[in-house]
Amino acid sequence: MTDANPTPARSHERPPVYVIGGGPGGLAAAASLKAHGVRAVVLEKSDRVAASWRAHYDRLHLHTTRRLSSLPGLPIPRRFGRWVSRDNVVRYLEKYAEYHDLEVVTGVEVTRVDRAEDGSGWILRATGGRELSCAAVVVATGYNHTPRLPDWPGSATYTGTLLHASAYRGPAPYAGQDVLVVGVGNTGAEIAVDLIEGGAARVRLAVRTAPHIVRRSTLGWPAQLTGILCRRLPVRLVDRLAVPLGRLSVPDLTEHGLPRPDTGLYSRAREGSIPVQDVGLIDAVRAGKVEPVAAVDAFDGDAVVLSDGTRVTPDTVIAATGYSQGLESLVGHLDVLDPRTGRPRTALPGLYCTGYTNPISGMLREMARDADRIAKAVAKRA
Ligand SMILES: Cc1cc2nc3c(=O)[nH]c(=O)nc-3n(C[C@H](O)[C@H](O)[C@H](O)COP(=O)(O)OP(=O)(O)OC[C@H]3O[C@@H](n4cnc5c(N)ncnc54)[C@H](O)[C@@H]3O)c2cc1C
């Protein structure tokens, strides 16, 4: 599957399409290109495919269903269950690359994509001084590319332990500790529950904006399916429908410090804050095991200063504060990025991006669909 160097095209051959990134988005694009008769070479900076998934915390399972998370041309095996574990996602992605006999070159980080001078395509600059030319390139370097740690005043001199959630693997190192988790997205919510179950002495959860919480599945009906059905409906309609549904399925946690949000579920999702799928947070908050507190404003010596003026002194702060896409140095000079979000907003002929939205219908599902669209567009151009 892998070799040390991208094989350059011989003079009589058409250069391959290069796919930057060997995660699910890149692998799906490569498989679809191959299915459309286009040679694709995946360039992956780490030493194996699925690098992001290998680095996720131990407890993680997909919150989208197995059936709705499969990539083109190979379903996720039934034996992996409905909610696929992290290790099985990795197994699936390894198998996926092998099954489709994808050309994956590992240890190659693409640092910049430029237009070819003669306008015929693209030049990729990569580690080791490589320059690769191609008629088309697919950028699939990941939505969760660069951990984002807010520049909190005083954080540099904080005397406790401060880490980003991307460095969290499991609860063992925090057993018996007082831990503050910052941010209540899916990752922060799940880490808080994991810490409690793993023996942390106290877990607080710093919340800036009350999240929308949904059941991962209700009477067997997955939240993801509702997301798929609602995706094309008007935002305001979905916002309105979500209110009674939320009240029916999720108890009011206001008295426990987690009020119902006052912004629409779909409006928030469109801005990138998808709802939190409950994997234990509701029960943990109701039982007082996870304590919601105000947002973090600053650090001061051994203390964390919250936005309501409270000072707390946890042993460890875990910042589940998201990621940036880190696309500026790669494609920022091509004027394809939204200056506000840093995510792709326009396409250019022969330059395709996948995996830079976070839809309520599930990212894996959307990347699978993107892969087919990209492959058709490339095949048509060729
Ligand atoms: C904790 C967590 C849970 C998630 N759960 C779900 C879920 O349940 N369902 C769902 O649909 N989605 C989920 N997602 C979202 C999404 O499906 C995953 O993040 C998925 O891995 C995205 O795939 P990707 O290929 O776009 O990016 P990644 O998996 O991040 O892959 C990008 C790859 O590109 C490589 N790379 C990066 N930069 C370069 C470069 N310059 N040159 C070469 N290689 C490079 C990286 O090493 C990596 O291997 C989850 C995300 C996270 C963070």
Tab-separated table of C-alpha atoms and ligand atoms in Angstrom:
chain	number	residue	atom	x	y	z
A	1	MET	CA	0.000	0.000	0.000
A	2	THR	CA	2.723	2.471	0.906
A	3	ASP	CA	6.078	3.342	-0.533
A	4	ALA	CA	8.690	5.885	0.340
A	5	ASN	CA	8.377	8.203	-2.632
A	6	PRO	CA	5.628	9.270	-4.964
A	7	THR	CA	6.330	7.626	-8.309
A	8	PRO	CA	6.516	10.407	-10.885
A	9	ALA	CA	4.446	9.914	-14.011
A	10	ARG	CA	6.415	8.705	-17.025
A	11	SER	CA	6.404	11.193	-19.879
A	12	HIS	CA	3.679	9.339	-21.803
A	13	GLU	CA	1.468	9.020	-18.740
A	14	ARG	CA	-0.997	11.543	-17.469
A	15	PRO	CA	0.189	12.772	-14.024
A	16	PRO	CA	-1.911	11.385	-11.181
A	17	VAL	CA	-4.370	13.367	-9.135
A	18	TYR	CA	-2.739	14.030	-5.803
A	19	VAL	CA	-4.863	13.714	-2.700
A	20	ILE	CA	-3.395	15.492	0.319
A	21	GLY	CA	-4.220	13.575	3.508
A	22	GLY	CA	-4.780	9.893	4.245
A	23	GLY	CA	-7.784	10.230	6.557
A	24	PRO	CA	-11.293	9.096	5.627
A	25	GLY	CA	-11.842	12.119	3.358
A	26	GLY	CA	-8.672	11.565	1.337
A	27	LEU	CA	-9.080	7.792	1.148
A	28	ALA	CA	-12.694	8.112	0.009
A	29	ALA	CA	-11.703	10.614	-2.678
A	30	ALA	CA	-8.870	8.370	-3.887
A	31	ALA	CA	-11.131	5.307	-4.040
A	32	SER	CA	-13.796	7.197	-5.959
A	33	LEU	CA	-11.244	8.602	-8.384
A	34	LYS	CA	-9.941	5.097	-8.980
A	35	ALA	CA	-13.480	3.843	-9.543
A	36	HIS	CA	-13.827	6.525	-12.213
A	37	GLY	CA	-10.642	5.402	-13.934
A	38	VAL	CA	-8.457	8.227	-12.607
A	39	ARG	CA	-5.087	7.415	-11.008
A	40	ALA	CA	-4.920	8.971	-7.546
A	41	VAL	CA	-1.944	9.127	-5.211
A	42	VAL	CA	-2.568	9.917	-1.552
A	43	LEU	CA	0.158	11.933	0.161
A	44	GLU	CA	0.089	11.456	3.928
A	45	LYS	CA	2.407	13.271	6.294
A	46	SER	CA	2.379	10.660	9.036
A	47	ASP	CA	3.633	7.097	8.730
A	48	ARG	CA	0.207	5.447	8.296
A	49	VAL	CA	-3.306	6.165	7.100
A	50	ALA	CA	-5.942	7.229	9.642
A	51	ALA	CA	-3.454	9.241	11.695
A	52	SER	CA	-6.118	11.462	13.284
A	53	TRP	CA	-8.224	8.514	14.393
A	54	ARG	CA	-5.251	6.739	15.940
A	55	ALA	CA	-4.679	9.815	18.124
A	56	HIS	CA	-8.240	10.184	19.449
A	57	TYR	CA	-9.097	9.278	23.055
A	58	ASP	CA	-9.624	5.620	23.938
A	59	ARG	CA	-13.300	5.786	24.793
A	60	LEU	CA	-14.373	7.348	21.497
A	61	HIS	CA	-17.056	5.720	19.373
A	62	LEU	CA	-18.636	7.190	16.257
A	63	HIS	CA	-21.793	9.081	17.131
A	64	THR	CA	-22.989	8.524	13.597
A	65	THR	CA	-24.219	5.048	12.756
A	66	ARG	CA	-22.065	2.422	11.103
A	67	ARG	CA	-24.346	2.297	8.062
A	68	LEU	CA	-24.354	6.057	7.600
A	69	SER	CA	-20.603	6.407	8.109
A	70	SER	CA	-19.279	3.989	5.486
A	71	LEU	CA	-17.093	5.279	2.688
A	72	PRO	CA	-17.719	4.520	-0.994
A	73	GLY	CA	-17.233	0.941	-2.138
A	74	LEU	CA	-16.783	-0.797	1.215
A	75	PRO	CA	-19.330	-0.899	4.041
A	76	ILE	CA	-18.101	-0.861	7.630
A	77	PRO	CA	-18.457	-4.497	8.783
A	78	ARG	CA	-21.613	-5.375	10.738
A	79	ARG	CA	-19.545	-6.967	13.489
A	80	PHE	CA	-18.222	-3.506	14.419
A	81	GLY	CA	-21.666	-2.747	15.858
A	82	ARG	CA	-23.926	0.233	15.443
A	83	TRP	CA	-21.616	2.740	17.146
A	84	VAL	CA	-18.155	1.938	15.890
A	85	SER	CA	-15.231	2.221	18.294
A	86	ARG	CA	-12.140	4.274	17.563
A	87	ASP	CA	-9.997	1.155	17.070
A	88	ASN	CA	-12.496	-0.289	14.632
A	89	VAL	CA	-12.621	2.987	12.683
A	90	VAL	CA	-8.848	2.690	12.327
A	91	ARG	CA	-9.164	-0.993	11.291
A	92	TYR	CA	-11.796	-0.060	8.745
A	93	LEU	CA	-9.691	2.729	7.241
A	94	GLU	CA	-6.635	0.467	6.989
A	95	LYS	CA	-8.754	-2.189	5.317
A	96	TYR	CA	-10.329	0.432	3.055
A	97	ALA	CA	-6.956	1.508	1.647
A	98	GLU	CA	-5.945	-2.135	1.179
A	99	TYR	CA	-9.246	-3.267	-0.332
A	100	HIS	CA	-9.214	-0.502	-2.940
A	101	ASP	CA	-5.477	-1.019	-3.442
A	102	LEU	CA	-4.915	2.710	-3.024
A	103	GLU	CA	-1.555	4.287	-3.766
A	104	VAL	CA	-0.636	5.902	-0.470
A	105	VAL	CA	2.725	7.567	0.053
A	106	THR	CA	3.444	8.177	3.706
A	107	GLY	CA	5.903	10.564	5.329
A	108	VAL	CA	5.178	13.317	2.796
A	109	GLU	CA	3.805	16.595	4.064
A	110	VAL	CA	2.551	18.949	1.399
A	111	THR	CA	3.468	22.475	2.460
A	112	ARG	CA	2.077	24.571	-0.389
A	113	VAL	CA	-0.112	24.266	-3.457
A	114	ASP	CA	0.598	26.638	-6.365
A	115	ARG	CA	-0.788	27.068	-9.845
A	116	ALA	CA	1.530	25.746	-12.533
A	117	GLU	CA	3.118	28.650	-14.388
A	118	ASP	CA	1.734	27.538	-17.751
A	119	GLY	CA	-1.740	27.342	-16.210
A	120	SER	CA	-1.996	23.617	-16.945
A	121	GLY	CA	-2.566	22.512	-13.372
A	122	TRP	CA	-0.945	22.551	-9.976
A	123	ILE	CA	2.462	22.268	-8.348
A	124	LEU	CA	2.660	20.744	-4.898
A	125	ARG	CA	5.630	21.550	-2.721
A	126	ALA	CA	6.313	18.912	-0.128
A	127	THR	CA	8.831	17.912	2.495
A	128	GLY	CA	12.238	16.854	1.255
A	129	GLY	CA	12.186	19.559	-1.437
A	130	ARG	CA	9.730	17.594	-3.552
A	131	GLU	CA	7.822	19.376	-6.321
A	132	LEU	CA	4.964	17.392	-7.767
A	133	SER	CA	2.841	18.498	-10.700
A	134	CYS	CA	-0.665	17.426	-11.403
A	135	ALA	CA	-3.754	18.499	-13.298
A	136	ALA	CA	-5.939	18.162	-10.211
A	137	VAL	CA	-5.459	18.065	-6.468
A	138	VAL	CA	-7.767	17.134	-3.620
A	139	VAL	CA	-7.112	18.813	-0.275
A	140	ALA	CA	-8.235	16.559	2.598
A	141	THR	CA	-6.052	17.603	5.499
A	142	GLY	CA	-8.863	17.563	8.059
A	143	TYR	CA	-11.302	19.876	9.805
A	144	ASN	CA	-9.631	18.988	13.108
A	145	HIS	CA	-6.139	19.838	11.931
A	146	THR	CA	-4.540	22.192	14.440
A	147	PRO	CA	-5.582	22.146	18.117
A	148	ARG	CA	-6.873	25.578	19.097
A	149	LEU	CA	-5.905	26.768	22.578
A	150	PRO	CA	-7.282	30.238	23.382
A	151	ASP	CA	-4.695	32.819	24.309
A	152	TRP	CA	-6.035	33.220	27.857
A	153	PRO	CA	-4.348	35.959	29.899
A	154	GLY	CA	-1.999	34.361	32.413
A	155	SER	CA	-2.065	30.885	30.852
A	156	ALA	CA	1.682	30.937	30.132
A	157	THR	CA	2.469	31.233	33.860
A	158	TYR	CA	-0.324	28.938	35.121
A	159	THR	CA	1.153	26.559	37.667
A	160	GLY	CA	-1.366	23.740	37.206
A	161	THR	CA	-1.459	21.402	34.227
A	162	LEU	CA	-3.085	22.743	31.076
A	163	LEU	CA	-3.561	20.577	28.005
A	164	HIS	CA	-5.637	20.566	24.852
A	165	ALA	CA	-8.219	17.789	24.507
A	166	SER	CA	-6.259	16.430	21.538
A	167	ALA	CA	-3.638	15.256	24.071
A	168	TYR	CA	-6.213	13.436	26.229
A	169	ARG	CA	-6.239	9.636	25.893
A	170	GLY	CA	-8.054	8.376	28.950
A	171	PRO	CA	-8.887	9.093	32.582
A	172	ALA	CA	-6.133	7.112	34.354
A	173	PRO	CA	-3.644	9.995	34.822
A	174	TYR	CA	-6.392	12.130	36.392
A	175	ALA	CA	-7.756	9.633	38.927
A	176	GLY	CA	-8.214	11.415	42.260
A	177	GLN	CA	-7.678	14.836	40.641
A	178	ASP	CA	-9.784	17.958	40.465
A	179	VAL	CA	-10.209	18.581	36.745
A	180	LEU	CA	-11.734	21.486	34.846
A	181	VAL	CA	-12.851	20.660	31.311
A	182	VAL	CA	-13.280	23.778	29.173
A	183	GLY	CA	-15.848	23.681	26.400
A	184	VAL	CA	-18.994	21.661	26.029
A	185	GLY	CA	-18.887	20.353	22.498
A	186	ASN	CA	-19.043	16.617	21.896
A	187	THR	CA	-15.415	16.172	22.933
A	188	GLY	CA	-15.603	18.204	26.164
A	189	ALA	CA	-18.865	16.523	27.179
A	190	GLU	CA	-17.494	13.037	26.619
A	191	ILE	CA	-14.164	13.702	28.321
A	192	ALA	CA	-16.008	15.047	31.393
A	193	VAL	CA	-18.018	11.813	31.629
A	194	ASP	CA	-14.925	9.706	30.978
A	195	LEU	CA	-13.075	11.446	33.819
A	196	ILE	CA	-15.917	10.816	36.276
A	197	GLU	CA	-16.173	7.156	35.302
A	198	GLY	CA	-12.388	6.875	35.502
A	199	GLY	CA	-12.131	8.067	39.099
A	200	ALA	CA	-11.450	11.812	38.982
A	201	ALA	CA	-12.286	13.362	42.365
A	202	ARG	CA	-14.080	16.380	40.919
A	203	VAL	CA	-15.008	17.398	37.399
A	204	ARG	CA	-16.195	20.849	36.436
A	205	LEU	CA	-17.233	21.786	32.950
A	206	ALA	CA	-16.735	25.404	31.883
A	207	VAL	CA	-19.547	26.500	29.595
A	208	ARG	CA	-19.562	29.743	27.597
A	209	THR	CA	-22.731	29.096	25.595
A	210	ALA	CA	-25.305	26.527	26.707
A	211	PRO	CA	-25.208	23.677	24.184
A	212	HIS	CA	-28.000	21.904	22.382
A	213	ILE	CA	-28.018	18.362	23.692
A	214	VAL	CA	-29.667	15.546	21.773
A	215	ARG	CA	-30.024	11.832	22.471
A	216	ARG	CA	-27.723	9.845	20.212
A	217	SER	CA	-30.719	7.656	19.489
A	218	THR	CA	-34.356	7.636	20.629
A	219	LEU	CA	-36.298	4.359	20.444
A	220	GLY	CA	-33.737	3.152	17.955
A	221	TRP	CA	-34.009	6.250	15.752
A	222	PRO	CA	-30.548	7.870	15.461
A	223	ALA	CA	-30.195	11.646	15.809
A	224	GLN	CA	-28.068	11.538	12.665
A	225	LEU	CA	-31.084	10.418	10.626
A	226	THR	CA	-33.059	13.407	11.860
A	227	GLY	CA	-30.078	15.547	10.837
A	228	ILE	CA	-30.143	14.069	7.328
A	229	LEU	CA	-33.891	14.615	6.977
A	230	CYS	CA	-33.695	18.193	8.244
A	231	ARG	CA	-30.590	19.213	6.365
A	232	ARG	CA	-32.385	20.681	3.377
A	233	LEU	CA	-35.233	22.256	5.350
A	234	PRO	CA	-35.261	26.015	6.097
A	235	VAL	CA	-33.047	26.820	9.061
A	236	ARG	CA	-35.765	28.687	10.965
A	237	LEU	CA	-38.210	25.818	10.540
A	238	VAL	CA	-35.725	23.292	11.939
A	239	ASP	CA	-34.891	25.692	14.779
A	240	ARG	CA	-38.572	25.867	15.655
A	241	LEU	CA	-39.191	22.100	15.372
A	242	ALA	CA	-36.175	21.388	17.559
A	243	VAL	CA	-37.598	23.250	20.559
A	244	PRO	CA	-40.486	20.883	21.461
A	245	LEU	CA	-38.446	17.832	20.460
A	246	GLY	CA	-35.641	18.966	22.754
A	247	ARG	CA	-38.044	19.526	25.625
A	248	LEU	CA	-39.548	16.068	25.147
A	249	SER	CA	-36.317	14.140	24.962
A	250	VAL	CA	-33.871	16.038	27.184
A	251	PRO	CA	-34.639	17.048	30.787
A	252	ASP	CA	-34.215	20.649	31.864
A	253	LEU	CA	-30.792	20.942	33.480
A	254	THR	CA	-31.103	24.632	34.392
A	255	GLU	CA	-31.066	23.999	38.139
A	256	HIS	CA	-27.840	22.042	37.631
A	257	GLY	CA	-26.201	24.976	35.864
A	258	LEU	CA	-26.901	24.007	32.272
A	259	PRO	CA	-29.867	26.038	30.963
A	260	ARG	CA	-31.592	25.346	27.696
A	261	PRO	CA	-29.947	27.321	24.887
A	262	ASP	CA	-31.687	30.445	23.657
A	263	THR	CA	-30.432	30.141	20.068
A	264	GLY	CA	-31.792	27.799	17.403
A	265	LEU	CA	-30.303	24.319	17.075
A	266	TYR	CA	-29.835	24.448	13.320
A	267	SER	CA	-28.695	28.106	13.296
A	268	ARG	CA	-25.946	27.117	15.728
A	269	ALA	CA	-25.063	24.011	13.734
A	270	ARG	CA	-24.714	26.082	10.562
A	271	GLU	CA	-22.159	28.210	12.389
A	272	GLY	CA	-20.178	25.076	13.199
A	273	SER	CA	-21.550	24.157	16.659
A	274	ILE	CA	-23.257	20.849	16.068
A	275	PRO	CA	-25.437	19.559	18.950
A	276	VAL	CA	-23.872	17.530	21.726
A	277	GLN	CA	-24.859	13.874	21.425
A	278	ASP	CA	-25.510	12.580	24.889
A	279	VAL	CA	-23.217	9.754	25.920
A	280	GLY	CA	-23.691	10.206	29.644
A	281	LEU	CA	-23.517	13.969	30.216
A	282	ILE	CA	-27.196	14.395	31.118
A	283	ASP	CA	-27.063	11.752	33.874
A	284	ALA	CA	-23.700	12.976	35.137
A	285	VAL	CA	-24.933	16.575	35.395
A	286	ARG	CA	-28.204	15.545	37.062
A	287	ALA	CA	-26.302	13.457	39.580
A	288	GLY	CA	-24.037	16.416	40.329
A	289	LYS	CA	-21.015	14.431	39.180
A	290	VAL	CA	-20.158	16.865	36.408
A	291	GLU	CA	-20.583	20.465	37.576
A	292	PRO	CA	-21.200	23.102	34.906
A	293	VAL	CA	-19.441	26.386	35.712
A	294	ALA	CA	-18.952	29.711	33.926
A	295	ALA	CA	-16.544	30.137	31.026
A	296	VAL	CA	-12.824	30.586	31.566
A	297	ASP	CA	-11.630	34.191	31.347
A	298	ALA	CA	-8.043	34.036	32.566
A	299	PHE	CA	-5.415	32.206	34.593
A	300	ASP	CA	-3.694	33.628	37.657
A	301	GLY	CA	-0.920	31.612	39.288
A	302	ASP	CA	-2.569	28.362	40.384
A	303	ALA	CA	-6.104	29.706	39.831
A	304	VAL	CA	-8.482	29.791	36.915
A	305	VAL	CA	-10.645	32.907	36.782
A	306	LEU	CA	-14.156	32.294	35.491
A	307	SER	CA	-16.340	34.850	33.727
A	308	ASP	CA	-18.639	35.198	36.773
A	309	GLY	CA	-15.624	36.210	38.875
A	310	THR	CA	-15.225	32.824	40.601
A	311	ARG	CA	-11.674	31.538	41.065
A	312	VAL	CA	-11.111	27.793	41.007
A	313	THR	CA	-7.915	25.832	41.546
A	314	PRO	CA	-8.106	22.527	39.678
A	315	ASP	CA	-5.107	20.235	39.303
A	316	THR	CA	-5.621	19.969	35.573
A	317	VAL	CA	-7.397	21.996	32.916
A	318	ILE	CA	-8.374	20.184	29.724
A	319	ALA	CA	-9.272	22.607	26.945
A	320	ALA	CA	-11.811	21.070	24.586
A	321	THR	CA	-11.726	24.286	22.612
A	322	GLY	CA	-11.684	22.940	19.090
A	323	TYR	CA	-9.373	23.059	16.134
A	324	SER	CA	-8.504	25.265	13.215
A	325	GLN	CA	-8.039	23.898	9.732
A	326	GLY	CA	-4.519	25.248	9.251
A	327	LEU	CA	-5.062	25.828	5.534
A	328	GLU	CA	-3.514	29.307	5.286
A	329	SER	CA	0.032	28.230	4.425
A	330	LEU	CA	-1.178	25.465	2.126
A	331	VAL	CA	-3.741	27.278	-0.037
A	332	GLY	CA	-4.338	30.670	1.622
A	333	HIS	CA	-2.494	32.557	-1.151
A	334	LEU	CA	-4.954	31.172	-3.730
A	335	ASP	CA	-7.782	33.298	-2.314
A	336	VAL	CA	-10.035	30.292	-1.768
A	337	LEU	CA	-10.449	30.642	2.004
A	338	ASP	CA	-13.162	32.479	3.886
A	339	PRO	CA	-11.190	35.126	5.837
A	340	ARG	CA	-13.583	34.769	8.780
A	341	THR	CA	-13.478	30.995	9.212
A	342	GLY	CA	-10.280	30.016	7.399
A	343	ARG	CA	-12.238	27.310	5.591
A	344	PRO	CA	-12.580	26.903	1.819
A	345	ARG	CA	-15.344	29.045	0.350
A	346	THR	CA	-14.706	28.780	-3.380
A	347	ALA	CA	-13.422	26.121	-5.705
A	348	LEU	CA	-10.893	26.594	-8.484
A	349	PRO	CA	-10.685	24.441	-11.600
A	350	GLY	CA	-8.778	21.303	-10.628
A	351	LEU	CA	-8.547	22.173	-6.919
A	352	TYR	CA	-10.996	20.311	-4.706
A	353	CYS	CA	-11.437	20.359	-0.955
A	354	THR	CA	-13.287	17.827	1.182
A	355	GLY	CA	-14.092	17.598	4.864
A	356	TYR	CA	-14.208	21.280	5.784
A	357	THR	CA	-17.813	21.503	6.890
A	358	ASN	CA	-19.333	19.976	9.991
A	359	PRO	CA	-22.893	19.106	8.921
A	360	ILE	CA	-25.591	17.686	11.193
A	361	SER	CA	-25.918	14.784	8.771
A	362	GLY	CA	-22.448	13.482	9.728
A	363	MET	CA	-19.071	14.394	8.326
A	364	LEU	CA	-18.150	10.887	7.173
A	365	ARG	CA	-21.380	10.589	5.230
A	366	GLU	CA	-20.836	13.944	3.573
A	367	MET	CA	-17.215	13.155	2.709
A	368	ALA	CA	-18.369	9.904	1.095
A	369	ARG	CA	-20.774	11.897	-1.059
A	370	ASP	CA	-18.165	14.569	-1.794
A	371	ALA	CA	-15.759	11.864	-2.954
A	372	ASP	CA	-18.127	10.775	-5.653
A	373	ARG	CA	-18.835	14.358	-6.736
A	374	ILE	CA	-15.132	15.179	-6.888
A	375	ALA	CA	-14.319	12.013	-8.849
A	376	LYS	CA	-17.052	12.758	-11.380
A	377	ALA	CA	-15.826	16.340	-11.793
A	378	VAL	CA	-12.200	15.235	-12.247
A	379	ALA	CA	-13.134	12.485	-14.692
A	380	LYS	CA	-15.207	14.970	-16.694
A	381	ARG	CA	-12.338	17.466	-16.888
A	382	ALA	CA	-9.919	14.725	-17.928
B	1	LIG	C1	-13.239	13.290	18.329
B	1	LIG	C2	-13.913	13.259	16.986
B	1	LIG	C3	-14.997	12.427	16.762
B	1	LIG	C4	-15.637	12.401	15.520
B	1	LIG	N1	-16.703	11.574	15.336
B	1	LIG	C5	-17.354	11.580	14.149
B	1	LIG	C6	-18.491	10.750	13.943
B	1	LIG	O1	-18.941	10.049	14.833
B	1	LIG	N2	-19.086	10.754	12.721
B	1	LIG	C7	-18.644	11.549	11.702
B	1	LIG	O2	-19.225	11.517	10.612
B	1	LIG	N3	-17.575	12.363	11.885
B	1	LIG	C8	-16.935	12.393	13.073
B	1	LIG	N4	-15.861	13.218	13.249
B	1	LIG	C9	-15.506	14.166	12.199
B	1	LIG	C10	-14.726	13.582	11.017
B	1	LIG	O3	-15.412	12.505	10.435
B	1	LIG	C11	-13.344	13.109	11.396
B	1	LIG	O4	-12.613	14.185	11.933
B	1	LIG	C12	-12.587	12.566	10.183
B	1	LIG	O5	-11.412	11.947	10.607
B	1	LIG	C13	-12.278	13.628	9.151
B	1	LIG	O6	-11.614	13.034	8.089
B	1	LIG	P1	-10.575	13.837	7.188
B	1	LIG	O7	-9.976	12.842	6.251
B	1	LIG	O8	-11.215	15.036	6.625
B	1	LIG	O9	-9.482	14.364	8.205
B	1	LIG	P2	-8.452	13.534	9.127
B	1	LIG	O10	-9.029	12.249	9.580
B	1	LIG	O11	-7.994	14.491	10.149
B	1	LIG	O12	-7.299	13.206	8.118
B	1	LIG	C14	-6.445	14.170	7.583
B	1	LIG	C15	-5.134	13.503	7.251
B	1	LIG	O13	-4.337	14.415	6.542
B	1	LIG	C16	-2.996	14.334	7.011
B	1	LIG	N5	-2.410	15.634	6.716
B	1	LIG	C17	-2.725	16.815	7.295
B	1	LIG	N6	-2.023	17.810	6.717
B	1	LIG	C18	-1.263	17.253	5.759
B	1	LIG	C19	-0.342	17.766	4.807
B	1	LIG	N7	-0.080	19.086	4.740
B	1	LIG	N8	0.283	16.896	3.966
B	1	LIG	C20	0.018	15.560	4.034
B	1	LIG	N9	-0.851	15.032	4.910
B	1	LIG	C21	-1.497	15.863	5.758
B	1	LIG	C22	-3.139	14.004	8.476
B	1	LIG	O14	-1.985	13.387	8.995
B	1	LIG	C23	-4.345	13.065	8.467
B	1	LIG	O15	-3.970	11.731	8.312
B	1	LIG	C24	-15.184	13.241	14.471
B	1	LIG	C25	-14.096	14.081	14.711
B	1	LIG	C26	-13.464	14.099	15.943
B	1	LIG	C27	-12.293	15.025	16.141
